[in-house]
mmCIF file of C-alpha atoms in Angstrom:
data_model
loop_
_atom_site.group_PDB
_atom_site.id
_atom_site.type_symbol
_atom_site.label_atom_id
_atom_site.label_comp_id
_atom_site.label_asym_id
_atom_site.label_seq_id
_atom_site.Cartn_x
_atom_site.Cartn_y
_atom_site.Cartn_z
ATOM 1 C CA UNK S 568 108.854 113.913 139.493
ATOM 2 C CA UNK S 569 107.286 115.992 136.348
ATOM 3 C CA UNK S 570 108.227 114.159 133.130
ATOM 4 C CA UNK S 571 105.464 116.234 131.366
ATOM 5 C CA UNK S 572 104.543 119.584 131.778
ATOM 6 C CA UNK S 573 101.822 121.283 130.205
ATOM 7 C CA UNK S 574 101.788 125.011 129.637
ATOM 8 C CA UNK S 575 98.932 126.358 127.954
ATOM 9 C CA UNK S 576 98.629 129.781 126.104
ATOM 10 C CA UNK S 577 96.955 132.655 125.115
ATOM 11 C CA UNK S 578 100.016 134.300 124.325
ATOM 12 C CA UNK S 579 99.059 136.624 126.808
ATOM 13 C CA UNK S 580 101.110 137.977 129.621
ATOM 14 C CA UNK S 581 100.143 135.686 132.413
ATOM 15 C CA UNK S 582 101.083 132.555 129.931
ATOM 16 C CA UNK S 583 104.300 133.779 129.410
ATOM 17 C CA UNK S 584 105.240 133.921 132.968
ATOM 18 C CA UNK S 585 104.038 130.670 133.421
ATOM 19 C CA UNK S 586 106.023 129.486 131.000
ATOM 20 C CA UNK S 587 108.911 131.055 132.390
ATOM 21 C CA UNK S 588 107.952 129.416 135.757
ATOM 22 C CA UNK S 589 107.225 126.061 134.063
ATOM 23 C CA UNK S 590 110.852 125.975 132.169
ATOM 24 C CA UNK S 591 112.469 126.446 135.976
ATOM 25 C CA UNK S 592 111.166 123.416 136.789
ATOM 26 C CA UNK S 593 111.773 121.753 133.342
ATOM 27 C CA UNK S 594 115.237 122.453 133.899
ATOM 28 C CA UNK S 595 115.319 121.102 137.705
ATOM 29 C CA UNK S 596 113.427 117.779 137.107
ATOM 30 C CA UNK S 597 114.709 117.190 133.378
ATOM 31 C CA UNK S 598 110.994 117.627 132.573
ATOM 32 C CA UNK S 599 109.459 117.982 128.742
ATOM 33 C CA UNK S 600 107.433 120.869 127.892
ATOM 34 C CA UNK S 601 103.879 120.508 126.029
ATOM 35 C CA UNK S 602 103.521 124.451 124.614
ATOM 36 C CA UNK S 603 99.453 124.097 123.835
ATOM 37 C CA UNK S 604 97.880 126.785 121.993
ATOM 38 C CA UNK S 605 93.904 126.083 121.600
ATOM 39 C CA UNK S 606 92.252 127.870 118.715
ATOM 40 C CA UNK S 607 88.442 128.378 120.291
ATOM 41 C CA UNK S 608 86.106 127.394 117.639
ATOM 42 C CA UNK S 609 82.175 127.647 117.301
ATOM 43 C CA UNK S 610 82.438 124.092 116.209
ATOM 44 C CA UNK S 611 83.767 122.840 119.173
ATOM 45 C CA UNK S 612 79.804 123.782 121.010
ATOM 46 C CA UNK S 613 78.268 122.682 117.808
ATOM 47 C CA UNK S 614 77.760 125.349 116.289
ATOM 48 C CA UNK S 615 79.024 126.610 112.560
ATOM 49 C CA UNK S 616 79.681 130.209 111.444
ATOM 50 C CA UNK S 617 77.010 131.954 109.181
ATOM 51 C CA UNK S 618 75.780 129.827 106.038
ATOM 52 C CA UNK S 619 77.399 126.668 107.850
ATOM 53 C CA UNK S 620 80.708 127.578 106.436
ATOM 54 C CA UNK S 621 83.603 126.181 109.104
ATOM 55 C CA UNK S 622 86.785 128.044 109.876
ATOM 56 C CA UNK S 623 89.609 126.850 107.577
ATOM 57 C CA UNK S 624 92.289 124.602 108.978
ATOM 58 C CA UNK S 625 94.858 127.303 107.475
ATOM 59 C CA UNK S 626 93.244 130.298 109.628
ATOM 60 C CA UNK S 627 93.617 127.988 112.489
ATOM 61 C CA UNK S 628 97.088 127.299 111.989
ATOM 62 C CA UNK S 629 98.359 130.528 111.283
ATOM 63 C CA UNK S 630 96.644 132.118 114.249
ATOM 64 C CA UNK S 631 97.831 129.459 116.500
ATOM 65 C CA UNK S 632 101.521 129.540 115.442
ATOM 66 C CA UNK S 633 101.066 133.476 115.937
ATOM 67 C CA UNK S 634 100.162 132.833 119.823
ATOM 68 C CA UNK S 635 102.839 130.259 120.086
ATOM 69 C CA UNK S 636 105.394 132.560 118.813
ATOM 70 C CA UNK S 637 104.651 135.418 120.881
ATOM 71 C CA UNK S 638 104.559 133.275 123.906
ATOM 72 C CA UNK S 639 108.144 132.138 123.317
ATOM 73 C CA UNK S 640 108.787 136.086 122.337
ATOM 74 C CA UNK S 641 112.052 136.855 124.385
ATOM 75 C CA UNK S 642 112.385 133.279 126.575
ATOM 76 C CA UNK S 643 115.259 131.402 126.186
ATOM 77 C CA UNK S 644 114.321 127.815 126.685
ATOM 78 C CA UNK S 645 118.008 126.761 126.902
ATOM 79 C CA UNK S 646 118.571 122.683 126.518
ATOM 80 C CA UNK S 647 115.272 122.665 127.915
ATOM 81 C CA UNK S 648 112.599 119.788 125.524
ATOM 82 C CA UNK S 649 110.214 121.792 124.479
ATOM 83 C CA UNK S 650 107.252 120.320 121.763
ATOM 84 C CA UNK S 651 104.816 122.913 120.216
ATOM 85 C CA UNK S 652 101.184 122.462 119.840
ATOM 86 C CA UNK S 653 98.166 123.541 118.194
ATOM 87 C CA UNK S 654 94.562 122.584 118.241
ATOM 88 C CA UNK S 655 91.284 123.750 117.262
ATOM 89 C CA UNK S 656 88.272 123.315 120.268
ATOM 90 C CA UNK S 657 86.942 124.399 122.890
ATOM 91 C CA UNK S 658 90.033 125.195 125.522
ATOM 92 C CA UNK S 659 89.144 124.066 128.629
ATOM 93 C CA UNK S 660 88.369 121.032 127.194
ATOM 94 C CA UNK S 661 91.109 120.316 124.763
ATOM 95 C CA UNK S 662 93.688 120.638 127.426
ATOM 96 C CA UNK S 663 91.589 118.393 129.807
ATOM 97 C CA UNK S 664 91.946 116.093 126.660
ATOM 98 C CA UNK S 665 96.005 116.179 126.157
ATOM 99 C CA UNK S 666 96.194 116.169 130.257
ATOM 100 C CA UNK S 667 95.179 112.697 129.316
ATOM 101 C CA UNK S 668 96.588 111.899 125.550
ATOM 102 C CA UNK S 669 100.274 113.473 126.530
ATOM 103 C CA UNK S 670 100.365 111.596 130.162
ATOM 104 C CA UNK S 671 100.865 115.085 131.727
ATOM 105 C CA UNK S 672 102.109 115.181 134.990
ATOM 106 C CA UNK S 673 101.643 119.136 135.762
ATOM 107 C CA UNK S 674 99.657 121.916 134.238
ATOM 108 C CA UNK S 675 101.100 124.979 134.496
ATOM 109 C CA UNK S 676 98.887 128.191 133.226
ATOM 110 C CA UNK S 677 98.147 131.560 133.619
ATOM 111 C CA UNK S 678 95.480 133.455 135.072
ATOM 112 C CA UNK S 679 94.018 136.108 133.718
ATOM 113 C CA UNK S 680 92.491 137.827 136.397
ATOM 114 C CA UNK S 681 88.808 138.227 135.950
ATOM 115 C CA UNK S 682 87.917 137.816 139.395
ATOM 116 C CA UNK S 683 84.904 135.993 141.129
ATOM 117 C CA UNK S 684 82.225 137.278 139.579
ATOM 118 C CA UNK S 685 83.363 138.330 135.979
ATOM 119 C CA UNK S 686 84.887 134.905 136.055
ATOM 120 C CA UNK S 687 81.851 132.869 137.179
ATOM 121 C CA UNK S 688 79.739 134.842 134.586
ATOM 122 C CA UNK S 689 82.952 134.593 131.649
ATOM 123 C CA UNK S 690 83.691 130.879 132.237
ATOM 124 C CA UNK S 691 87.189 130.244 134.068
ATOM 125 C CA UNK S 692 89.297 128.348 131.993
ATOM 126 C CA UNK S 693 91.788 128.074 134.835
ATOM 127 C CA UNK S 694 89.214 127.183 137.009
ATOM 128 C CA UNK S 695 87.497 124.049 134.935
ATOM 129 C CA UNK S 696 91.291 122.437 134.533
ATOM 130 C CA UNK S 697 91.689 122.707 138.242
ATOM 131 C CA UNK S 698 88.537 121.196 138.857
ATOM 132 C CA UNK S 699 88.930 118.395 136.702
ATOM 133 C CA UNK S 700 92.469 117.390 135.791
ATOM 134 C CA UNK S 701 93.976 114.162 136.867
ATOM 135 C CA UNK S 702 97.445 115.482 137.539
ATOM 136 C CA UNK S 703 98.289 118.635 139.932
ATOM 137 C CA UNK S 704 97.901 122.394 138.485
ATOM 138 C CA UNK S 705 99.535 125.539 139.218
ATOM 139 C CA UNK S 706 98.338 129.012 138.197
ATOM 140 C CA UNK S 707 100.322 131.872 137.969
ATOM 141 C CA UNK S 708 99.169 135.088 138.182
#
């Protein structure tokens, strides 16, 4: 049913448990696990950071395996597949991108619990992928 489930994370608390939630069902459907870590940049708007100097691939990288790693903190993933991945953007639309690239069948995120109006005036991350991703999405609180 799910051959490819997306997780993405903040490595905060509410990714974590939707990992947790999203490796249940890896492990009931034989499902792969996309781990997505999206490392917001002002490039991804258009913009550059003062005197048009762009962040350095190596910043991005070592602040994206950082999330990664504390999202897996203290999971065991068992025999479950399980691919990790990194990408510099802006998030809602980088994982609207690998929804696509990946053939994703489920997105699986947290939420982190702005609420309707700090989350209408923020930007809901959560919100844009349910909006427009081509595959079903479940948030987890």
């Amino acid at each position: 049913m799910f051959e490819n489930i997306l997780v993405p994370t903040d490595a905060s608390e509410a990714a974590k448990r939707a990992l947790i939630l999203a490796l249940d069902l890896a492990k009931k459907f034989d499902s792969r696990i996309l781990l997505l870590h999206v490392v917001y940049t002002p490039e991804a708007l258009g913009y550059t950071l003062s005197n048009g100097i762009p962040v350095p691939q190596e910043e991005i990288s070592i602040y994206g395996n950082e999330a990664l790693a504390a999202t897996l903190a203290g999971i065991d993933i068992g025999t479950v597949k399980l691919e990790k991945k990194q990408k510099p953007g802006h998030t809602a639309n980088a994982i609207l991108e690998e929804v696509k690239s990946e053939q994703i069948d489920l997105v699986v995120m947290g939420n982190r619990g702005y609420g309707p109006i700090a989350g209408s005036m923020l930007g809901s991350v959560s919100q844009r992928i349910l909006s427009k991703a081509e595959c079903p999405v479940m948030i987890v609180k």
